[in-house]
Short mmCIF file of C-alpha atoms in Angstrom, two decimals:
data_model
loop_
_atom_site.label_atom_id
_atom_site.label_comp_id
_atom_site.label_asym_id
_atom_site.label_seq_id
_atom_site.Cartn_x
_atom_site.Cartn_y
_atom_site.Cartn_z
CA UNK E 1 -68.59 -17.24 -35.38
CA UNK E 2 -71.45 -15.04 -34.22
CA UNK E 3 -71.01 -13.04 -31.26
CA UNK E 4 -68.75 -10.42 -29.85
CA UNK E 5 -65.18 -10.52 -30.67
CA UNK E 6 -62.92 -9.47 -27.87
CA UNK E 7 -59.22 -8.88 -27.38
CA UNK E 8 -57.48 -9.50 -23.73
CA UNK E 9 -54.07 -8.19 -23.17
CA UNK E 10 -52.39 -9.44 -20.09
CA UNK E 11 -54.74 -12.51 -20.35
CA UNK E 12 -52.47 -14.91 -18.78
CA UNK E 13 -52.49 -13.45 -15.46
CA UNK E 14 -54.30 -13.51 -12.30
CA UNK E 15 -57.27 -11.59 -13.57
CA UNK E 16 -56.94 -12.51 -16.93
CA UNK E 17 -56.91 -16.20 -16.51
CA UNK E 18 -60.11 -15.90 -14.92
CA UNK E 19 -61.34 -13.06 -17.71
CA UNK E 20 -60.61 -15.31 -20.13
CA UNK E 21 -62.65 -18.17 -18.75
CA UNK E 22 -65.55 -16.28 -17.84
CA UNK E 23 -65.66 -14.21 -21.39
CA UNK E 24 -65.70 -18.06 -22.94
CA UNK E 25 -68.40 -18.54 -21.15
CA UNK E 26 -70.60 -16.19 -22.07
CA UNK E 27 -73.36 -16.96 -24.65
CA UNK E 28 -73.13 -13.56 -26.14
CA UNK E 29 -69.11 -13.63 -26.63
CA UNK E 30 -68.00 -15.24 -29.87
CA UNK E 31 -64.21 -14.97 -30.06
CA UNK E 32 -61.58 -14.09 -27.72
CA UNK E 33 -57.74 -13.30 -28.57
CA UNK E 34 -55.52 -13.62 -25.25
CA UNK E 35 -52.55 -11.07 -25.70
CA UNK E 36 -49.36 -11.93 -23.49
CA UNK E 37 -45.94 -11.13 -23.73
CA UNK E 38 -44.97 -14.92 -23.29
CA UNK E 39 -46.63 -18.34 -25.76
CA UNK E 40 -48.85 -20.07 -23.47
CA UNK E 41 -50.17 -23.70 -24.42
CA UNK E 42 -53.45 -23.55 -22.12
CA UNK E 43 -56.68 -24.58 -24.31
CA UNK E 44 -59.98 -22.84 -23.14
CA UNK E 45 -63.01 -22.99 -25.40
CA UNK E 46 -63.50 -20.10 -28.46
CA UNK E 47 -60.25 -18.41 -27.13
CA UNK E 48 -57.09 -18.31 -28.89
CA UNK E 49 -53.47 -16.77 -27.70
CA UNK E 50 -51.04 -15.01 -29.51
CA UNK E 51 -47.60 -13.31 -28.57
CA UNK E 52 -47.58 -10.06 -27.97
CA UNK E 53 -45.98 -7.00 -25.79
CA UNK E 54 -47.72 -3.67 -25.18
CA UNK E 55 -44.83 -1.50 -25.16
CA UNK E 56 -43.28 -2.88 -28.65
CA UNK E 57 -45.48 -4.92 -30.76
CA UNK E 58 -47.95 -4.23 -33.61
CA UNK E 59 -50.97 -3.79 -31.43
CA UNK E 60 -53.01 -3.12 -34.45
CA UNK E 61 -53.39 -6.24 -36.27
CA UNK E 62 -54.78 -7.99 -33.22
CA UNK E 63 -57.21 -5.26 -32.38
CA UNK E 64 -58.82 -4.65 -36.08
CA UNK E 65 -62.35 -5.58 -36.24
CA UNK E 66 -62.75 -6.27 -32.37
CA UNK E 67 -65.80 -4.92 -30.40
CA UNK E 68 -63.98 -4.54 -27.18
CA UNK E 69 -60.53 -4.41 -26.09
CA UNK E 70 -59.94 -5.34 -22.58
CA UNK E 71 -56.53 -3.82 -21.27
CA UNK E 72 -55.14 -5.92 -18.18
CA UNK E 73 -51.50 -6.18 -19.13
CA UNK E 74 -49.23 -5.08 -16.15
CA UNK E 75 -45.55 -5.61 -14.41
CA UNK E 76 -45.37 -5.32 -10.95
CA UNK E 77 -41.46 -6.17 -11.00
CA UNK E 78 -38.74 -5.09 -11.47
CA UNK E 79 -39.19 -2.98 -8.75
CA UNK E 80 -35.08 -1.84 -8.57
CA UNK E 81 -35.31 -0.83 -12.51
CA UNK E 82 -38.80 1.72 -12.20
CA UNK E 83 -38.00 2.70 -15.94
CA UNK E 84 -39.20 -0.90 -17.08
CA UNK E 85 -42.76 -0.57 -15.10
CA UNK E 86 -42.78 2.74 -16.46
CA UNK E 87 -42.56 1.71 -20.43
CA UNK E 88 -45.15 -1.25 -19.68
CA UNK E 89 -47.12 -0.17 -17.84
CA UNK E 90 -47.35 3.65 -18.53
CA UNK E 91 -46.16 3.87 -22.51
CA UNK E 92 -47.71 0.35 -22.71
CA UNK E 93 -51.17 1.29 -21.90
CA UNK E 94 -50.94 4.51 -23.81
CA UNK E 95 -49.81 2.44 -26.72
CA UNK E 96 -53.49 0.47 -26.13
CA UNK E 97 -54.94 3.51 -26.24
CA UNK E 98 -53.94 5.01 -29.43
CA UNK E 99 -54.31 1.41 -31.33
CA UNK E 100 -58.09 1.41 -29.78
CA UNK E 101 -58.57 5.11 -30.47
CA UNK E 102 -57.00 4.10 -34.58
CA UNK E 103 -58.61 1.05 -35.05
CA UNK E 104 -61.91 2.60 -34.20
CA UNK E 105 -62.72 -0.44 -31.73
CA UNK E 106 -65.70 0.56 -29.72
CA UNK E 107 -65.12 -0.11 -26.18
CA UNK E 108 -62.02 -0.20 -23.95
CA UNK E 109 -62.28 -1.42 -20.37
CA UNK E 110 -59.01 -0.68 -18.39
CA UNK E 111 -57.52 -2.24 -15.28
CA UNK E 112 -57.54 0.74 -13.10
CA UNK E 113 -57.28 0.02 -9.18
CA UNK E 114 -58.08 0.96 -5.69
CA UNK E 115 -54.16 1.75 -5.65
CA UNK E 116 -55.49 4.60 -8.13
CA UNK E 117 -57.29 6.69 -5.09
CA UNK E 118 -55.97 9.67 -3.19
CA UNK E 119 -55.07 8.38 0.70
CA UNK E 120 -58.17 8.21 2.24
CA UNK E 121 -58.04 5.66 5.13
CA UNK E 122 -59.82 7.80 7.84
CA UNK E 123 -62.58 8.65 5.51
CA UNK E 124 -66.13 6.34 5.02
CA UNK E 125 -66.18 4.27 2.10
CA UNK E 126 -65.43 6.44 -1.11
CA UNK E 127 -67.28 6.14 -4.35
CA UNK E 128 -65.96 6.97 -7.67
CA UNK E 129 -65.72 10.14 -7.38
CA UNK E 130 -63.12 10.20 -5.00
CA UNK E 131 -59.96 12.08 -6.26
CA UNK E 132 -57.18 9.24 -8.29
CA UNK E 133 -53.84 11.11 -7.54
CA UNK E 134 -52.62 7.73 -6.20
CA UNK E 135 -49.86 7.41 -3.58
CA UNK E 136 -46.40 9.01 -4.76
CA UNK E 137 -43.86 7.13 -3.33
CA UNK E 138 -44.51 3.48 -5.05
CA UNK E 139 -44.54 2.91 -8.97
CA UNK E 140 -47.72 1.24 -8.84
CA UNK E 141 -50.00 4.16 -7.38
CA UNK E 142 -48.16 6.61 -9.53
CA UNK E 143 -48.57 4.66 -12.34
CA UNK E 144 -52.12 3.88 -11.86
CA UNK E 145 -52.61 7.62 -11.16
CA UNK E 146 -51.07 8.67 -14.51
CA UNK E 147 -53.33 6.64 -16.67
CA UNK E 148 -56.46 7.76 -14.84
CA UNK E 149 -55.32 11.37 -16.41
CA UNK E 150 -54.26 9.33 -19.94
CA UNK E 151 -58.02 8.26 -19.81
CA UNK E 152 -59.43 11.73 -19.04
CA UNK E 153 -57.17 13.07 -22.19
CA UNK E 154 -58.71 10.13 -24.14
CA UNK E 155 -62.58 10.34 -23.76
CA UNK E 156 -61.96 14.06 -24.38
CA UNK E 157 -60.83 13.11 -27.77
CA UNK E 158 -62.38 9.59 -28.41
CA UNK E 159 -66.04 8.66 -28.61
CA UNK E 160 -65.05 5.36 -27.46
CA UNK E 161 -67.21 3.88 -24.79
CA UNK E 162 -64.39 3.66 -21.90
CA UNK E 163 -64.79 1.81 -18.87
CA UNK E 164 -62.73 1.96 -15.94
CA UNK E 165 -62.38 -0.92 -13.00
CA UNK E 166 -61.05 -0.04 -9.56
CA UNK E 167 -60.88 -3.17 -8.03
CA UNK E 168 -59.77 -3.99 -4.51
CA UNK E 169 -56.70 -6.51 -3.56
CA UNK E 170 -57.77 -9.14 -5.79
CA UNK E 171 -56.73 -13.00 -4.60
CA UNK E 172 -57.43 -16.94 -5.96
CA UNK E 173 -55.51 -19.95 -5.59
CA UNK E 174 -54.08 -19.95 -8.49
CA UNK E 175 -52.31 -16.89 -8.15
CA UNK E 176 -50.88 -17.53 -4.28
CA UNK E 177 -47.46 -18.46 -5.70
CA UNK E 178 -47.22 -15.75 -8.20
CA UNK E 179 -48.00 -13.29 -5.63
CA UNK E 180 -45.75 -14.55 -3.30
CA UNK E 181 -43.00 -14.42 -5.72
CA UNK E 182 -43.92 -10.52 -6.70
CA UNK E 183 -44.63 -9.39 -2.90
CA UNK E 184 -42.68 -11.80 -0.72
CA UNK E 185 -39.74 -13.31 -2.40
CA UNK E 186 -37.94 -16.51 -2.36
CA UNK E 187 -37.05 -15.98 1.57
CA UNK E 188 -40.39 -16.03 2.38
CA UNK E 189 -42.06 -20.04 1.93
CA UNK E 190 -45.56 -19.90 0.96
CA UNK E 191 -46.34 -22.92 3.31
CA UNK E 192 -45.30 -20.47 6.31
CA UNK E 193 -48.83 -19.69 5.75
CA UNK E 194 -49.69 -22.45 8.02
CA UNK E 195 -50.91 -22.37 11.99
CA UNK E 196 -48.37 -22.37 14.06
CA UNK E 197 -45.62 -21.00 11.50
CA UNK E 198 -46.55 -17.59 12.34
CA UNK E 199 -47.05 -16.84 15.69
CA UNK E 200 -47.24 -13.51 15.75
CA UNK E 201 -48.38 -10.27 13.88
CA UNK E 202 -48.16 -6.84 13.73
CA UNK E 203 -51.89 -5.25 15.18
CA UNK E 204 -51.91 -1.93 12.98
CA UNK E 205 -55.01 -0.83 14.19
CA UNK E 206 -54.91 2.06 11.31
CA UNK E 207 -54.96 -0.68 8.71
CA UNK E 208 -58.27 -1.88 6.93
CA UNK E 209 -58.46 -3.32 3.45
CA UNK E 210 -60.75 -4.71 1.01
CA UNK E 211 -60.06 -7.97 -0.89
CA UNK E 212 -61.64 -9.65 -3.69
CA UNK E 213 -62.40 -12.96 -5.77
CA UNK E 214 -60.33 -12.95 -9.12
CA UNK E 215 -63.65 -14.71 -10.60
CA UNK E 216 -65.38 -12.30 -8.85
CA UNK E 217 -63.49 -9.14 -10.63
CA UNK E 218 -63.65 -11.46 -14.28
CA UNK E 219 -67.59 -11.20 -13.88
CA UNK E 220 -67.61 -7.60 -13.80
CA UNK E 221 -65.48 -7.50 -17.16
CA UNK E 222 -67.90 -9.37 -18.75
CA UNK E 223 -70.51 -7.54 -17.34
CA UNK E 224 -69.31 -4.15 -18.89
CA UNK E 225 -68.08 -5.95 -22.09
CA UNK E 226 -71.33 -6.99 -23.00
CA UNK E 227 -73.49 -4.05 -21.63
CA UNK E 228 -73.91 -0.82 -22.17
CA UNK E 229 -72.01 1.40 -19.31
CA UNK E 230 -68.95 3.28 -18.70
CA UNK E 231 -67.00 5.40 -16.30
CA UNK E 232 -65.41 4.01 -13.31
CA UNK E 233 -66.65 0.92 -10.65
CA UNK E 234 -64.80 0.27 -7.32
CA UNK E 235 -65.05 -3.88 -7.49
CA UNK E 236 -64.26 -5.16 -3.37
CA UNK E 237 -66.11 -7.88 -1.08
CA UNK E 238 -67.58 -6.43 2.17
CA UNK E 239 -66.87 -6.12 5.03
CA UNK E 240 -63.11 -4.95 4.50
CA UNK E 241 -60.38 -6.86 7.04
CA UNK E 242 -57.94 -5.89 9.78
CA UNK E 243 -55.51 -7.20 10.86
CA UNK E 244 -57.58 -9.21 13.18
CA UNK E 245 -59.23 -11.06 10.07
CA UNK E 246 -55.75 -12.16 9.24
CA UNK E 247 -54.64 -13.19 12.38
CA UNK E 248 -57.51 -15.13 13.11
CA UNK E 249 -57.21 -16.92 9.62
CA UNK E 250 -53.06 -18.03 10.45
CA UNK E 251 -53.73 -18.49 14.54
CA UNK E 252 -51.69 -15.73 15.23
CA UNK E 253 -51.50 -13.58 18.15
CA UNK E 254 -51.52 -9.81 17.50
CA UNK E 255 -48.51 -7.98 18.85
CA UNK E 256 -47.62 -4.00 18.90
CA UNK E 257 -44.84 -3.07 16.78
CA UNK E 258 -44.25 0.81 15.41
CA UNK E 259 -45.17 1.49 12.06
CA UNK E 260 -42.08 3.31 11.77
CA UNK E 261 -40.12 0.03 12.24
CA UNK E 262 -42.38 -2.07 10.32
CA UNK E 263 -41.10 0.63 7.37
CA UNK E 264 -37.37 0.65 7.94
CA UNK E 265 -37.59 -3.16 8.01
CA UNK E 266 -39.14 -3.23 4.62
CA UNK E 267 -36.87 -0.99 3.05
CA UNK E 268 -33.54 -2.19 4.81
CA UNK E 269 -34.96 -5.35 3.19
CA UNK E 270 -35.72 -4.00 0.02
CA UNK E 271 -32.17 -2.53 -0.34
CA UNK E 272 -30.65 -5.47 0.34
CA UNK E 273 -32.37 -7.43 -1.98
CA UNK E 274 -34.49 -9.62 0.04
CA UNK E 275 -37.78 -8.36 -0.45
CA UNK E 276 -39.44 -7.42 -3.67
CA UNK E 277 -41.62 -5.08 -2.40
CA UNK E 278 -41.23 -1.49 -1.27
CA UNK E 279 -41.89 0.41 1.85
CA UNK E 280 -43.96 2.47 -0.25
CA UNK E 281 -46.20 -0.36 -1.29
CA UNK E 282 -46.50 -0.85 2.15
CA UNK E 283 -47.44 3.09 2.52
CA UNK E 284 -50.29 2.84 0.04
CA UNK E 285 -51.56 -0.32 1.65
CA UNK E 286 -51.65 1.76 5.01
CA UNK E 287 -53.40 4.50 3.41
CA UNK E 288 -55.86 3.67 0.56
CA UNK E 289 -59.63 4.13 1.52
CA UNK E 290 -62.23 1.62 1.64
CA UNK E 291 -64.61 1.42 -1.45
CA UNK E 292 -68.11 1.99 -1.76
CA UNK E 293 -69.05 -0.35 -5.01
CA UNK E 294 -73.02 0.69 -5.00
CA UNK E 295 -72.68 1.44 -8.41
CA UNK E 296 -71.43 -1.96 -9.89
CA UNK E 297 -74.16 -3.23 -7.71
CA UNK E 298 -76.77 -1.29 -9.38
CA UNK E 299 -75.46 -1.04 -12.99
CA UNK E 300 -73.24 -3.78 -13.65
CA UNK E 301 -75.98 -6.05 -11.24
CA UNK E 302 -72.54 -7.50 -9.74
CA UNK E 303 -72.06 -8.91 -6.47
CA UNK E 304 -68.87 -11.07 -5.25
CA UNK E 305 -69.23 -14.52 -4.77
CA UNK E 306 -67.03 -15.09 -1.74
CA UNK E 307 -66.69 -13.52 1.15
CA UNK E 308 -63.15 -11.61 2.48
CA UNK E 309 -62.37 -14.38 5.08
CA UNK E 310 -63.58 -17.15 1.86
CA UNK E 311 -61.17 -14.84 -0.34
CA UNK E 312 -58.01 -15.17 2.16
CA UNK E 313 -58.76 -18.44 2.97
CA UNK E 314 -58.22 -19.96 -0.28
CA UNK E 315 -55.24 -17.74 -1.49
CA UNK E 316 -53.73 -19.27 2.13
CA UNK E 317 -54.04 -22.53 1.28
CA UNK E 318 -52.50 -21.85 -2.35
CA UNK E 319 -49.44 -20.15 -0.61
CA UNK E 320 -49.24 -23.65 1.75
CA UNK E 321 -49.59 -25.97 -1.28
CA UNK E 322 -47.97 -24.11 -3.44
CA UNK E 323 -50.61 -23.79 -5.89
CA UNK E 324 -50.53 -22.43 -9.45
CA UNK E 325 -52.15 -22.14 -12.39
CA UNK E 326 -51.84 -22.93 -15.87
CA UNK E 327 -49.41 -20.18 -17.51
CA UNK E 328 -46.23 -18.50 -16.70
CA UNK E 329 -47.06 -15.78 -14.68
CA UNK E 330 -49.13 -18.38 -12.66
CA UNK E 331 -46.25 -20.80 -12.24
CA UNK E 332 -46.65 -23.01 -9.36
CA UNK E 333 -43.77 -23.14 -6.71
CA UNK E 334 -41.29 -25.72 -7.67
CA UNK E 335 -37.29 -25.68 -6.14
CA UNK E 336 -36.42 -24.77 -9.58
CA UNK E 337 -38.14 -21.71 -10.08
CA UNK E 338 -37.01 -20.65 -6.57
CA UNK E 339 -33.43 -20.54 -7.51
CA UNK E 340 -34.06 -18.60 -10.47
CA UNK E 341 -35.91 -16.62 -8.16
CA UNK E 342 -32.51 -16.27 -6.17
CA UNK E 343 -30.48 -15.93 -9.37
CA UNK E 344 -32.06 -13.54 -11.57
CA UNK E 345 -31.95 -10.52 -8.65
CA UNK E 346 -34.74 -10.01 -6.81
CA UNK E 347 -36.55 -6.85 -7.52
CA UNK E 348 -34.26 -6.37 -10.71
CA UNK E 349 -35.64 -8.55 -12.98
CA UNK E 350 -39.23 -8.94 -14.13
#
């Protein structure tokens, strides 16, 4: 088959489910191998799936003869056991790295992410250039931090074309129950997400964020896969949202509450195993910057779809309807895979 031949890791995902797609259809893309650690039986046209994990397997055979490797593959959880995010995601993507680097494949794009940034919440939006030390008290800013220095060491030593993407919180409907199960937990029902079922929210008038299509983000991969570019591109919808946004979207009235206590409430709940998330998540959220994405404007001649309020709206009504997708990590919400939820530990298992 004529064409580009490119290899997905972490295809099965939120972003990769919509890579995927968009990469099949692309005129100028001939093959595509979707890499994920668990078999999937979804069909999508010139794309075939094969079994594989990025901190163990033979990453080799699947990237020989490729033109470009897209590197996606990423565990949020298990949030209690950091040493298993850190061999994924960490010694998983530098595993990538050497197999690209060996196999002599031409172009790596990497996930990257706005988690990836230095705190910056009081400054105007940032471009690239804006220092990636990442936010130390949560594994995924550190880790996201650490592989922005991996990449430096590698383009010093590689003539690989290497692209970066730095995209903003990035939402669909198919992935509403997948992120509530990494963020929320089983305590929390997705079809809370439903006026009047929350009444109230916290205002956090220091809190603005940037949020994103998943198709959106996909057509920026192909956009870099099949041009000519590298370096870095912050990927987010404009304007960013408050807390207003959200409240607005839910009918919710905006209430004061500490940010202190909004903190010890997470992590009490994190301790206790209720929660997946961390109050350091929550930390980052509070203090990432706001992107300026002129550059994937210009060069990549991207532009989201959907607007931020289009964006939430949609992931909302997959939380209410429990809405998934058509893989494992997209699972929709069913009583079953609530009590494994319960059962397996929350936080402990990924």
């Amino acid at each position: 088959m004529s064409g580009k031949r490119i290899v997905v890791t972490g295809a099965t995902g939120n972003v990769g489910s919509s890579v995927v797609e968009a990469l099949s259809a692309h005129e100028s893309v001939g093959s595509v191998l979707g890499l994920s650690r668990r078999p999937t039986t979804w069909s999508v046209p010139k794309v075939e799936f094969a079994v594989a994990d990025v901190s163990k397997d033979n990453l080799h055979r699947h990237f020989q003869g490729a033109d470009v490797v897209i590197h996606l593959a990423w565990l949020f959880q298990p949030t209690h056991r950091p040493e298993v995010t850190w061999e994924n995601n960490v010694l998983g993507s530098i595993r990538v790295f050497h197999a690209v680097a060996e196999t002599e494949v031409p172009v790596l794009i990497h996930a990257s992410s706005v988690g990836a940034y230095s705190p910056g919440n009081r400054q105007p939006a940032v471009s690239e250039q804006w220092p990636t030390h990442g936010w130390p008290d949560a594994a995924y800013p550190r880790e996201k931090a650490y592989l922005e220095r991996c990449l430096d060491a590698f383009q010093e030593r590689h003539h690989t074309r290497t692209v970066r993407m730095r995209p903003s919180f990035t939402f669909q409907k198919k992935s509403a129950s997948a992120q509530r199960r990494l963020f929320a937990g089983p305590f929390l029902p997705g079809s809370l997400a439903k006026r009047p079922w929350i009444p109230v929210l916290p205002r956090l008038p220091e809190l603005t964020m940037q949020v994103v299509h998943s198709a959106d983000v996909a057509d920026a991969y192909v956009a870099a896969a099949v041009g000519q570019h590298e370096g870095a591109f912050n990927l987010a919808a404009d304007p960013p949202v408050d807390m207003e946004t959200i409240a607005d979207l839910l009918g919710a009235r905006l209430i004061d509450v500490p940010e202190s206590m909004i903190r010890t409430g997470i992590r009490a709940a994190w301790y206790a195993h209720v929660i997946p998330a961390t109050s350091g998540l929550f930390d980052t959220v509070m203090r990432i910057p706001n992107m300026d994405c002129t550059r994937a404007r210009i060069e990549l001649d991207w532009l989201p779809t959907r607007t931020p309020t289009e964006v939430l709206g949609e992931f909302f009504e997959g939380l209410r309807t429990g809405s998934g997708g058509p893989t494992a990590p997209l699972a929709s919400d069913r009583p079953a895979s609530r009590i494994r939820e319960f059962t397996s530990g929350i936080g402990v298992h990924a």
